[in-house]
Amino acid sequence: MAENLQASAPAKPKSRFPRAVPYIIGNEAAERFSFYGMRSVLTLFLVNQFFNPTDNPALTDQANAHANKLHHLFVMVAYALPFVGGMIADWFTGKYKLILYVSIIYCIGHLMLATFDGGLTGFQLGLLVVAIGAGGIKSCVSANVGDQFDASNQDLLSKVYGWFYFSINSGSMISTIAIPWTYEHFGPKWAFGIPGLLMALATIIFFSGRKKYVKVPPQGVNRNNLVFITWYALTHLSQRKPGQSMLDVAKGPYDPERVEGVKAVYRVMAVFFFALAFWAVWDQCLSEWTLYAEKMDRVINLGFTKFTIYPGQLSTFNTVFLLLFIPFFNYVVYPWLDKKGLKTTPLRRLGTGLVLTAISFVVIGVIHTSLDHGGSPSIWWQVLAFLILSAAEVLVSITGLEYAYTHSPKSMKSTMTGIWFLVVSFGNLITAMVNGAIEGGGWWATNLKGANYEWFFVAFICVFIIAFLIISPRLKERNYITDPVSINQIASETERL
C-alpha cells in the first residue's frame, strides 16, 4: 500500500533557470569589457597624451606619478560608491531602476572619454562620470542575480553565479587583449570608444530583459543599519551600564539582532584593515606596471613563432592565473595542507597572501632597478610578478569575501560586501596620495625616485605583515555559519543587561 502511494506521488518539477538570466549575464560581460578595457590603456594614455608626450626623461617620475594618481583616484571613487548605490536602491529606487538609469550615465562617461581624448579637463570629467556609473551599479548587479530566484529553483543559484563570474572574467580577459591592440593601431579615440560601445550594448541588453526581471521594490529607509545604530551608540554613551559594550546602549531603540550584527561588522572590519595593504598595491598592476612593461623586452618567443605583447595586455595573465588558481587552491592546496595538520584558516590565508603580495613587488622592484640602469629585462619577469600577485589575490580577496560572509549575520551580509569595496577604495586612496606627493616634488619625489617606489611599498606591506602577526592571534572571531546566534539568545542577553 505504501509502495503504491509512493509511486502515485507527483514527481518534483524540474528546476528552471529564470528567464532573466541571459540578459543579466550578457549585461555583465559587456560592462566588464568596458571597465577593464579602458583601464588597460588609461595610465599609458595619460602619460603619452598629457603629462610627458615628448618622453622627456627629466619629467618621467612626475608624469608617471600624476597619471598613477588619477588612475587610482578613479578606482577609489568607483569602489566607494557601491555602498551608496546599494542603499539608494534598497531604500528609494529598487535595483532595476538604479541599474538602468546609472548605466545611461555610465555610457555618457565613456562618450566623454572618447570625445575629450585631446583635452585633459574634459577627459578627467569623463573619468569621474565613468567611476560614478561603474560604482553606482556594482553592488546592485550581483544582488539582482539572487533576486531572480525563489524556493522552486534555489538549487540552480550557485550555477548561475558561476556563469555570472565567468562572464566577468571573460569580458575582462577579451578586453585586455583587444583594447591595448586597438590603442596601438587606431589610437585613443577608438581605444576608449569601443568600451563605450560595449557599455551601450550592456545597457541595451539589460533594458531588453525589463519584462522578465523579478523587480524587488524599495523598502524605504531602514534605520536598523550600521550608520544609525553606531551614531545612536556614540551619542548615548552616558547611558551605558557596567558590563555593556558601547553598542549595547542601542538595544531597545533598535533591533537587538541588528545591534549584534553591527558588532560583527566591526569585528570583521578589524580583519579587513590588514587587507588595505593588498588593495593599496593590487591595482598598480593595471597602472604602474604597464608603464614599466612599455620599456621591457616584450617579444614572446615560443620557438615555432614569436610575437610582441602590448603593455596593457599583460593584465590578461592575471585573469588566466586566477582561473587556474581558484580551483587549484580549493581542491589541491587547501586540502593537502589540512591533511598535513596545517589548517588553512581565513586568517592564515590572509597573512600568507600579504607575504606573497610583498614578494610580487620585490620582483617589480628588481625589474625597475634594471630599467633604471638602462637594462631591458624580459617581460617574463613581469609575468612572474603577475603569477605571484594572482596567488595573493586568491588568498586575500576571495578569502576576505568568504570571511565577510561567514563572520557576519544574515542581516549584515550586504553591508559587509559594501564595506569590502570601501577597503578597495581606501587602498587606492593611499596609493593616489603617495603618487600625489611624488608629483608635488620635495622629499617624496627625491626619496621615491625610480625603483625606490617599489621598495617603499614592499616596506609598507611588511609593516602590515608585522602588525598582523602581532594582532591576529588576539582578534575575536565568530563564525555565524557554524555558530549562529538566535533571537532568543539575544533577547535573554538584552534582558540580563
Short mmCIF file of C-alpha atoms in Angstrom, two decimals:
data_model
loop_
_atom_site.label_atom_id
_atom_site.label_comp_id
_atom_site.label_asym_id
_atom_site.label_seq_id
_atom_site.Cartn_x
_atom_site.Cartn_y
_atom_site.Cartn_z
CA MET A 1 0.00 0.00 0.00
CA ALA A 2 2.81 2.36 0.99
CA GLU A 3 4.64 1.48 -2.23
CA ASN A 4 1.53 2.33 -4.27
CA LEU A 5 1.18 5.68 -2.50
CA GLN A 6 4.84 6.42 -3.12
CA ALA A 7 4.52 5.50 -6.76
CA SER A 8 1.47 7.74 -7.20
CA ALA A 9 3.13 10.78 -5.54
CA PRO A 10 3.71 13.55 -8.07
CA ALA A 11 7.33 13.95 -9.19
CA LYS A 12 9.04 17.13 -8.11
CA PRO A 13 9.10 19.53 -11.07
CA LYS A 14 12.50 20.11 -12.57
CA SER A 15 14.10 23.43 -11.60
CA ARG A 16 14.24 26.01 -14.36
CA PHE A 17 16.55 28.95 -14.80
CA PRO A 18 14.81 32.34 -14.58
CA ARG A 19 14.13 33.88 -17.98
CA ALA A 20 16.08 36.99 -16.95
CA VAL A 21 19.40 35.16 -16.54
CA PRO A 22 20.72 35.52 -20.14
CA TYR A 23 20.14 39.28 -20.02
CA ILE A 24 21.99 39.63 -16.70
CA ILE A 25 24.93 37.51 -17.87
CA GLY A 26 25.20 39.36 -21.20
CA ASN A 27 24.96 42.73 -19.48
CA GLU A 28 27.74 41.86 -17.01
CA ALA A 29 30.14 40.55 -19.68
CA ALA A 30 29.75 43.70 -21.80
CA GLU A 31 30.03 46.04 -18.80
CA ARG A 32 33.21 44.39 -17.50
CA PHE A 33 34.67 44.58 -21.02
CA SER A 34 34.11 48.33 -20.99
CA PHE A 35 35.51 48.85 -17.48
CA TYR A 36 38.69 46.80 -17.74
CA GLY A 37 39.25 47.67 -21.39
CA MET A 38 39.54 51.39 -20.77
CA ARG A 39 41.67 50.80 -17.66
CA SER A 40 44.16 48.65 -19.58
CA VAL A 41 45.41 51.70 -21.51
CA LEU A 42 44.42 54.54 -19.16
CA THR A 43 47.78 55.22 -17.45
CA LEU A 44 49.82 54.89 -20.65
CA PHE A 45 47.44 57.25 -22.43
CA LEU A 46 47.59 59.89 -19.68
CA VAL A 47 51.41 59.90 -19.73
CA ASN A 48 51.79 59.86 -23.53
CA GLN A 49 48.98 62.29 -24.29
CA PHE A 50 49.07 64.83 -21.47
CA PHE A 51 51.90 64.55 -18.94
CA ASN A 52 55.01 63.58 -20.94
CA PRO A 53 54.18 63.47 -24.66
CA THR A 54 57.82 64.11 -25.67
CA ASP A 55 59.13 61.29 -23.43
CA ASN A 56 61.44 63.69 -21.61
CA PRO A 57 63.50 61.66 -19.05
CA ALA A 58 63.50 64.63 -16.66
CA LEU A 59 59.70 64.51 -16.47
CA THR A 60 59.31 60.73 -16.19
CA ASP A 61 58.80 60.35 -12.44
CA GLN A 62 56.43 63.30 -12.04
CA ALA A 63 54.46 62.40 -15.18
CA ASN A 64 54.11 58.78 -14.13
CA ALA A 65 53.06 59.84 -10.62
CA HIS A 66 50.42 62.22 -11.99
CA ALA A 67 48.95 59.53 -14.26
CA ASN A 68 49.03 56.92 -11.50
CA LYS A 69 47.33 59.33 -9.09
CA LEU A 70 44.45 59.95 -11.49
CA HIS A 71 44.06 56.22 -12.19
CA HIS A 72 43.91 55.33 -8.50
CA LEU A 73 41.55 58.21 -7.69
CA PHE A 74 39.28 56.86 -10.42
CA VAL A 75 39.33 53.39 -8.85
CA MET A 76 38.81 54.90 -5.40
CA VAL A 77 35.58 56.60 -6.48
CA ALA A 78 34.38 53.53 -8.39
CA TYR A 79 34.75 51.31 -5.31
CA ALA A 80 33.48 53.84 -2.77
CA LEU A 81 30.08 54.16 -4.48
CA PRO A 82 28.74 50.56 -4.34
CA PHE A 83 27.92 51.12 -0.66
CA VAL A 84 25.94 54.25 -1.57
CA GLY A 85 24.32 52.71 -4.65
CA GLY A 86 23.14 49.71 -2.68
CA MET A 87 21.46 51.89 -0.04
CA ILE A 88 19.76 54.09 -2.65
CA ALA A 89 18.42 51.02 -4.46
CA ASP A 90 17.21 49.33 -1.26
CA TRP A 91 15.64 52.47 0.20
CA PHE A 92 14.35 54.52 -2.74
CA THR A 93 14.58 53.23 -6.32
CA GLY A 94 14.82 49.45 -6.39
CA LYS A 95 17.68 47.69 -8.19
CA TYR A 96 16.19 47.70 -11.70
CA LYS A 97 15.68 51.46 -11.98
CA LEU A 98 19.05 52.28 -10.43
CA ILE A 99 20.94 49.90 -12.74
CA LEU A 100 19.15 51.25 -15.82
CA TYR A 101 19.48 54.97 -15.08
CA VAL A 102 23.05 54.81 -13.78
CA SER A 103 24.05 52.67 -16.80
CA ILE A 104 22.96 55.56 -19.04
CA ILE A 105 25.21 57.88 -17.01
CA TYR A 106 27.96 55.27 -17.43
CA CYS A 107 27.57 55.41 -21.23
CA ILE A 108 27.77 59.21 -21.20
CA GLY A 109 31.06 58.96 -19.28
CA HIS A 110 32.55 56.65 -21.90
CA LEU A 111 31.39 59.02 -24.66
CA MET A 112 33.20 61.84 -22.88
CA LEU A 113 36.44 59.81 -22.71
CA ALA A 114 36.36 59.17 -26.46
CA THR A 115 35.36 62.76 -27.26
CA PHE A 116 37.79 64.59 -24.97
CA ASP A 117 40.87 62.47 -25.69
CA GLY A 118 42.69 65.70 -26.58
CA GLY A 119 41.65 67.78 -23.57
CA LEU A 120 42.64 66.92 -20.01
CA THR A 121 39.78 68.72 -18.21
CA GLY A 122 37.06 67.06 -20.26
CA PHE A 123 38.79 63.70 -20.02
CA GLN A 124 39.06 63.94 -16.22
CA LEU A 125 35.36 64.79 -16.01
CA GLY A 126 34.63 61.74 -18.17
CA LEU A 127 36.65 59.58 -15.77
CA LEU A 128 34.56 60.86 -12.86
CA VAL A 129 31.31 60.09 -14.69
CA VAL A 130 32.50 56.56 -15.59
CA ALA A 131 33.51 55.98 -11.96
CA ILE A 132 30.04 57.07 -10.80
CA GLY A 133 28.46 54.71 -13.31
CA ALA A 134 30.66 51.71 -12.55
CA GLY A 135 30.45 52.16 -8.79
CA GLY A 136 26.78 53.05 -8.69
CA ILE A 137 25.62 49.78 -10.23
CA LYS A 138 28.29 47.41 -8.87
CA SER A 139 26.59 46.18 -5.71
CA CYS A 140 23.14 46.05 -7.34
CA VAL A 141 24.06 43.94 -10.38
CA SER A 142 25.25 40.91 -8.40
CA ALA A 143 22.37 41.22 -5.91
CA ASN A 144 19.91 41.38 -8.82
CA VAL A 145 21.02 37.86 -9.79
CA GLY A 146 19.80 36.45 -6.47
CA ASP A 147 16.50 38.34 -6.71
CA GLN A 148 15.51 36.26 -9.74
CA PHE A 149 15.35 33.01 -7.74
CA ASP A 150 12.75 31.58 -5.38
CA ALA A 151 12.24 28.33 -3.48
CA SER A 152 11.48 26.42 -6.69
CA ASN A 153 14.92 26.94 -8.25
CA GLN A 154 17.31 27.85 -5.43
CA ASP A 155 19.37 24.78 -6.29
CA LEU A 156 20.42 26.48 -9.54
CA LEU A 157 21.65 29.68 -7.89
CA SER A 158 25.27 28.55 -7.47
CA LYS A 159 25.42 27.52 -11.15
CA VAL A 160 24.15 30.92 -12.25
CA TYR A 161 26.67 32.73 -10.07
CA GLY A 162 29.32 30.52 -11.65
CA TRP A 163 28.24 31.74 -15.09
CA PHE A 164 27.99 35.29 -13.73
CA TYR A 165 31.63 35.30 -12.60
CA PHE A 166 32.66 33.53 -15.79
CA SER A 167 31.12 36.45 -17.71
CA ILE A 168 33.13 38.90 -15.58
CA ASN A 169 36.42 37.14 -16.32
CA SER A 170 35.67 36.52 -19.98
CA GLY A 171 34.68 40.16 -20.54
CA SER A 172 37.78 41.49 -18.81
CA MET A 173 40.13 38.98 -20.48
CA ILE A 174 38.92 39.73 -24.02
CA SER A 175 39.05 43.48 -23.41
CA THR A 176 42.60 43.47 -22.02
CA ILE A 177 43.73 41.70 -25.19
CA ALA A 178 41.70 43.74 -27.68
CA ILE A 179 41.84 47.31 -26.34
CA PRO A 180 45.66 47.66 -25.99
CA TRP A 181 45.94 46.36 -29.58
CA THR A 182 43.33 48.89 -30.67
CA TYR A 183 45.20 51.67 -28.86
CA GLU A 184 48.46 50.84 -30.64
CA HIS A 185 46.92 50.56 -34.12
CA PHE A 186 44.00 53.00 -34.12
CA GLY A 187 44.72 55.47 -31.33
CA PRO A 188 42.95 56.53 -28.13
CA LYS A 189 39.66 57.62 -29.66
CA TRP A 190 38.86 54.04 -30.71
CA ALA A 191 40.51 52.56 -27.60
CA PHE A 192 38.08 54.50 -25.41
CA GLY A 193 35.24 54.48 -27.92
CA ILE A 194 34.93 50.69 -28.19
CA PRO A 195 34.48 50.22 -24.41
CA GLY A 196 31.78 52.89 -24.65
CA LEU A 197 30.02 50.91 -27.39
CA LEU A 198 30.20 47.79 -25.21
CA MET A 199 28.69 49.70 -22.27
CA ALA A 200 25.89 50.90 -24.56
CA LEU A 201 25.37 47.27 -25.60
CA ALA A 202 25.31 46.26 -21.92
CA THR A 203 22.58 48.84 -21.26
CA ILE A 204 20.53 47.68 -24.26
CA ILE A 205 20.84 44.04 -23.18
CA PHE A 206 19.73 44.93 -19.65
CA PHE A 207 16.78 47.02 -20.88
CA SER A 208 15.71 44.23 -23.26
CA GLY A 209 15.02 41.95 -20.30
CA ARG A 210 12.82 44.50 -18.50
CA LYS A 211 9.65 42.36 -18.76
CA LYS A 212 11.39 39.26 -17.46
CA TYR A 213 13.05 40.53 -14.25
CA VAL A 214 11.78 39.94 -10.77
CA LYS A 215 11.85 43.54 -9.52
CA VAL A 216 12.10 43.79 -5.75
CA PRO A 217 10.53 47.11 -4.71
CA PRO A 218 12.44 49.54 -2.46
CA GLN A 219 11.80 49.05 1.25
CA GLY A 220 12.16 52.64 2.41
CA VAL A 221 14.77 53.95 4.82
CA ASN A 222 15.80 51.20 7.23
CA ARG A 223 17.04 52.74 10.47
CA ASN A 224 18.33 49.37 11.73
CA ASN A 225 21.63 49.72 9.91
CA LEU A 226 25.29 50.32 10.69
CA VAL A 227 25.20 54.10 10.37
CA PHE A 228 22.11 54.79 12.52
CA ILE A 229 23.00 52.26 15.23
CA THR A 230 26.59 53.47 15.51
CA TRP A 231 25.51 57.11 15.65
CA TYR A 232 22.95 56.38 18.37
CA ALA A 233 25.53 54.48 20.44
CA LEU A 234 28.09 57.27 20.13
CA THR A 235 25.60 59.95 21.16
CA HIS A 236 24.24 57.95 24.13
CA LEU A 237 27.46 56.70 25.69
CA SER A 238 26.40 58.17 29.05
CA GLN A 239 23.61 55.56 29.21
CA ARG A 240 25.99 52.60 29.02
CA LYS A 241 25.72 50.31 32.05
CA PRO A 242 28.61 48.41 33.66
CA GLY A 243 29.48 45.33 31.59
CA GLN A 244 27.87 46.65 28.41
CA SER A 245 29.73 47.23 25.19
CA MET A 246 29.44 50.62 23.55
CA LEU A 247 26.86 49.37 21.02
CA ASP A 248 24.64 47.67 23.63
CA VAL A 249 23.08 51.00 24.55
CA ALA A 250 21.34 50.92 21.15
CA LYS A 251 19.38 47.77 22.10
CA GLY A 252 15.81 48.81 22.75
CA PRO A 253 15.54 51.73 20.34
CA TYR A 254 16.94 49.37 17.68
CA ASP A 255 16.51 45.70 16.85
CA PRO A 256 18.82 43.76 19.24
CA GLU A 257 19.66 41.28 16.48
CA ARG A 258 20.80 44.12 14.22
CA VAL A 259 22.90 45.59 17.04
CA GLU A 260 24.66 42.24 17.40
CA GLY A 261 25.12 42.28 13.65
CA VAL A 262 26.82 45.68 13.80
CA LYS A 263 29.19 44.29 16.43
CA ALA A 264 30.08 41.51 13.99
CA VAL A 265 30.69 44.08 11.27
CA TYR A 266 33.26 45.88 13.39
CA ARG A 267 34.98 42.59 14.26
CA VAL A 268 35.29 41.78 10.57
CA MET A 269 36.48 45.32 9.81
CA ALA A 270 39.42 44.72 12.14
CA VAL A 271 40.47 41.89 9.79
CA PHE A 272 39.68 43.97 6.70
CA PHE A 273 42.13 46.62 7.92
CA PHE A 274 45.05 44.36 7.01
CA ALA A 275 43.68 43.87 3.50
CA LEU A 276 44.34 47.59 2.97
CA ALA A 277 47.98 46.70 2.29
CA PHE A 278 46.92 44.38 -0.54
CA TRP A 279 44.47 46.81 -2.13
CA ALA A 280 46.93 49.69 -1.88
CA VAL A 281 49.14 47.85 -4.36
CA TRP A 282 46.97 45.43 -6.38
CA ASP A 283 45.55 47.99 -8.80
CA GLN A 284 49.08 49.09 -9.62
CA CYS A 285 49.29 46.08 -11.92
CA LEU A 286 46.85 47.98 -14.17
CA SER A 287 48.61 51.33 -13.83
CA GLU A 288 52.30 51.49 -12.79
CA TRP A 289 53.15 48.06 -14.16
CA THR A 290 52.01 48.99 -17.68
CA LEU A 291 54.49 51.89 -17.68
CA TYR A 292 57.36 49.52 -16.87
CA ALA A 293 56.16 46.98 -19.44
CA GLU A 294 56.40 49.60 -22.18
CA LYS A 295 60.19 49.73 -21.68
CA MET A 296 60.77 45.97 -21.34
CA ASP A 297 61.60 43.34 -23.95
CA ARG A 298 58.03 42.34 -24.83
CA VAL A 299 58.84 39.78 -27.53
CA ILE A 300 57.35 36.38 -26.68
CA ASN A 301 59.36 33.64 -28.40
CA LEU A 302 57.63 30.26 -28.36
CA GLY A 303 60.16 28.56 -30.65
CA PHE A 304 57.81 27.95 -33.56
CA THR A 305 56.57 31.56 -33.52
CA LYS A 306 57.19 34.87 -31.82
CA PHE A 307 55.12 37.99 -31.29
CA THR A 308 55.21 41.26 -29.35
CA ILE A 309 52.81 41.73 -26.47
CA TYR A 310 51.46 45.24 -25.79
CA PRO A 311 51.90 46.77 -22.31
CA GLY A 312 48.19 46.85 -21.48
CA GLN A 313 47.79 43.20 -22.42
CA LEU A 314 49.92 42.00 -19.50
CA SER A 315 46.96 42.14 -17.10
CA THR A 316 45.37 39.31 -19.12
CA PHE A 317 47.78 37.00 -17.29
CA ASN A 318 46.06 37.93 -14.03
CA THR A 319 42.72 36.63 -15.32
CA VAL A 320 44.28 33.43 -16.67
CA PHE A 321 46.16 32.75 -13.44
CA LEU A 322 43.03 33.39 -11.36
CA LEU A 323 41.01 30.90 -13.41
CA LEU A 324 43.76 28.32 -12.80
CA PHE A 325 44.49 29.13 -9.17
CA ILE A 326 40.95 29.24 -7.77
CA PRO A 327 40.25 25.51 -8.34
CA PHE A 328 43.89 24.60 -7.66
CA PHE A 329 43.87 26.21 -4.21
CA ASN A 330 40.37 24.97 -3.32
CA TYR A 331 40.81 21.36 -4.43
CA VAL A 332 44.57 20.76 -4.09
CA VAL A 333 46.47 23.22 -1.89
CA TYR A 334 43.99 23.71 0.97
CA PRO A 335 43.03 20.01 1.33
CA TRP A 336 46.71 18.96 1.18
CA LEU A 337 47.74 21.44 3.89
CA ASP A 338 44.75 20.47 6.05
CA LYS A 339 45.79 16.80 5.84
CA LYS A 340 49.30 17.79 6.93
CA GLY A 341 47.83 19.42 10.04
CA LEU A 342 48.35 22.98 8.77
CA LYS A 343 44.73 24.10 8.87
CA THR A 344 44.17 26.84 6.30
CA THR A 345 42.10 29.23 8.39
CA PRO A 346 41.00 32.52 6.79
CA LEU A 347 43.48 34.49 8.89
CA ARG A 348 46.38 32.23 7.84
CA ARG A 349 45.39 32.59 4.21
CA LEU A 350 45.24 36.37 4.56
CA GLY A 351 48.67 36.54 6.20
CA THR A 352 50.22 34.32 3.52
CA GLY A 353 48.59 36.45 0.84
CA LEU A 354 50.20 39.59 2.27
CA VAL A 355 53.63 37.91 2.17
CA LEU A 356 53.13 36.93 -1.49
CA THR A 357 51.99 40.47 -2.30
CA ALA A 358 55.27 41.81 -0.91
CA ILE A 359 57.25 39.23 -2.93
CA SER A 360 55.47 40.24 -6.16
CA PHE A 361 56.59 43.83 -5.54
CA VAL A 362 60.13 42.66 -4.89
CA VAL A 363 60.09 41.21 -8.43
CA ILE A 364 58.78 44.51 -9.83
CA GLY A 365 61.44 46.35 -7.81
CA VAL A 366 64.15 44.22 -9.47
CA ILE A 367 62.62 45.00 -12.89
CA HIS A 368 62.52 48.73 -12.16
CA THR A 369 66.13 48.68 -10.90
CA SER A 370 67.22 47.09 -14.18
CA LEU A 371 65.31 49.71 -16.16
CA ASP A 372 66.92 52.49 -14.11
CA HIS A 373 70.34 51.15 -15.12
CA GLY A 374 69.50 51.06 -18.83
CA GLY A 375 68.55 47.39 -18.98
CA SER A 376 65.71 45.83 -20.94
CA PRO A 377 64.54 42.84 -18.87
CA SER A 378 62.33 40.17 -20.39
CA ILE A 379 58.60 40.58 -20.00
CA TRP A 380 58.56 37.09 -18.44
CA TRP A 381 59.73 38.74 -15.19
CA GLN A 382 56.52 40.71 -15.07
CA VAL A 383 54.56 37.56 -15.88
CA LEU A 384 56.23 36.03 -12.81
CA ALA A 385 55.11 39.01 -10.73
CA PHE A 386 51.55 38.56 -12.03
CA LEU A 387 51.66 34.87 -11.13
CA ILE A 388 52.66 35.66 -7.52
CA LEU A 389 50.19 38.54 -7.21
CA SER A 390 47.36 36.38 -8.58
CA ALA A 391 48.06 33.72 -5.94
CA ALA A 392 47.99 36.50 -3.35
CA GLU A 393 44.64 37.67 -4.75
CA VAL A 394 43.11 34.23 -4.23
CA LEU A 395 44.39 34.19 -0.66
CA VAL A 396 43.39 37.76 0.23
CA SER A 397 40.46 38.84 -1.94
CA ILE A 398 38.48 35.61 -2.14
CA THR A 399 39.26 34.77 1.49
CA GLY A 400 38.18 38.27 2.53
CA LEU A 401 34.79 37.87 0.86
CA GLU A 402 34.37 34.43 2.41
CA TYR A 403 35.32 35.78 5.84
CA ALA A 404 32.82 38.62 5.50
CA TYR A 405 30.07 36.14 4.66
CA THR A 406 30.81 33.57 7.37
CA HIS A 407 31.61 36.04 10.16
CA SER A 408 28.58 38.31 9.81
CA PRO A 409 24.90 37.51 10.45
CA LYS A 410 22.43 37.30 7.60
CA SER A 411 21.12 40.82 8.20
CA MET A 412 24.58 42.32 7.68
CA LYS A 413 25.99 40.34 4.74
CA SER A 414 25.15 43.02 2.14
CA THR A 415 26.65 45.69 4.41
CA MET A 416 29.86 43.68 4.66
CA THR A 417 30.14 43.43 0.87
CA GLY A 418 29.81 47.20 0.63
CA ILE A 419 32.46 47.68 3.31
CA TRP A 420 34.80 45.29 1.45
CA PHE A 421 34.50 47.56 -1.59
CA LEU A 422 35.29 50.53 0.67
CA VAL A 423 38.53 48.78 1.69
CA VAL A 424 39.44 48.58 -2.02
CA SER A 425 38.61 52.27 -2.30
CA PHE A 426 40.74 53.32 0.69
CA GLY A 427 43.64 51.19 -0.55
CA ASN A 428 43.61 53.08 -3.85
CA LEU A 429 43.33 56.36 -1.98
CA ILE A 430 46.60 55.54 -0.17
CA THR A 431 48.36 54.89 -3.48
CA ALA A 432 46.88 58.04 -5.03
CA MET A 433 48.15 60.09 -2.07
CA VAL A 434 51.66 58.66 -2.40
CA ASN A 435 51.72 59.44 -6.11
CA GLY A 436 50.31 62.90 -5.45
CA ALA A 437 53.16 63.55 -3.01
CA ILE A 438 55.72 62.40 -5.62
CA GLU A 439 54.08 64.61 -8.23
CA GLY A 440 54.42 67.59 -5.89
CA GLY A 441 58.20 67.19 -5.62
CA GLY A 442 60.18 67.60 -2.41
CA TRP A 443 61.12 64.74 -0.09
CA TRP A 444 58.78 62.18 -1.65
CA ALA A 445 59.95 62.82 -5.20
CA THR A 446 63.61 62.64 -4.14
CA ASN A 447 63.40 59.52 -1.99
CA LEU A 448 60.85 57.51 -4.01
CA LYS A 449 62.63 58.09 -7.28
CA GLY A 450 62.90 55.13 -9.66
CA ALA A 451 62.82 51.68 -8.09
CA ASN A 452 62.67 53.19 -4.60
CA TYR A 453 58.95 53.49 -5.29
CA GLU A 454 58.60 49.67 -5.24
CA TRP A 455 60.85 49.26 -2.20
CA PHE A 456 58.68 51.78 -0.35
CA PHE A 457 55.60 49.66 -0.96
CA VAL A 458 57.47 46.48 -0.04
CA ALA A 459 58.29 48.13 3.30
CA PHE A 460 54.69 49.37 3.57
CA ILE A 461 53.32 45.83 3.19
CA CYS A 462 55.90 44.44 5.62
CA VAL A 463 54.69 46.86 8.30
CA PHE A 464 51.19 45.44 7.87
CA ILE A 465 52.55 41.88 7.96
CA ILE A 466 54.34 42.51 11.26
CA ALA A 467 51.24 44.17 12.75
CA PHE A 468 49.14 41.24 11.51
CA LEU A 469 51.41 38.69 13.20
CA ILE A 470 51.10 40.59 16.49
CA ILE A 471 47.38 41.41 16.41
CA SER A 472 45.72 38.49 14.57
CA PRO A 473 46.06 35.99 17.47
CA ARG A 474 44.14 38.47 19.65
CA LEU A 475 41.27 39.06 17.22
CA LYS A 476 37.85 37.86 18.43
CA GLU A 477 36.15 35.73 15.82
CA ARG A 478 32.68 34.30 15.45
CA ASN A 479 31.62 32.14 12.51
CA TYR A 480 27.88 32.65 12.01
CA ILE A 481 27.63 29.55 9.84
CA THR A 482 28.96 27.12 12.46
CA ASP A 483 27.86 29.19 15.48
CA PRO A 484 24.65 31.05 14.58
CA VAL A 485 23.14 33.45 17.09
CA SER A 486 19.47 33.02 17.93
CA ILE A 487 16.94 35.78 18.53
CA ASN A 488 16.06 34.20 21.88
CA GLN A 489 19.71 34.29 22.91
CA ILE A 490 19.91 37.99 22.07
CA ALA A 491 16.65 38.71 23.88
CA SER A 492 17.79 36.96 27.05
CA GLU A 493 21.11 38.78 26.90
CA THR A 494 19.29 42.09 26.49
CA GLU A 495 17.03 41.37 29.50
CA ARG A 496 20.08 40.43 31.61
CA LEU A 497 21.76 43.73 30.74
#
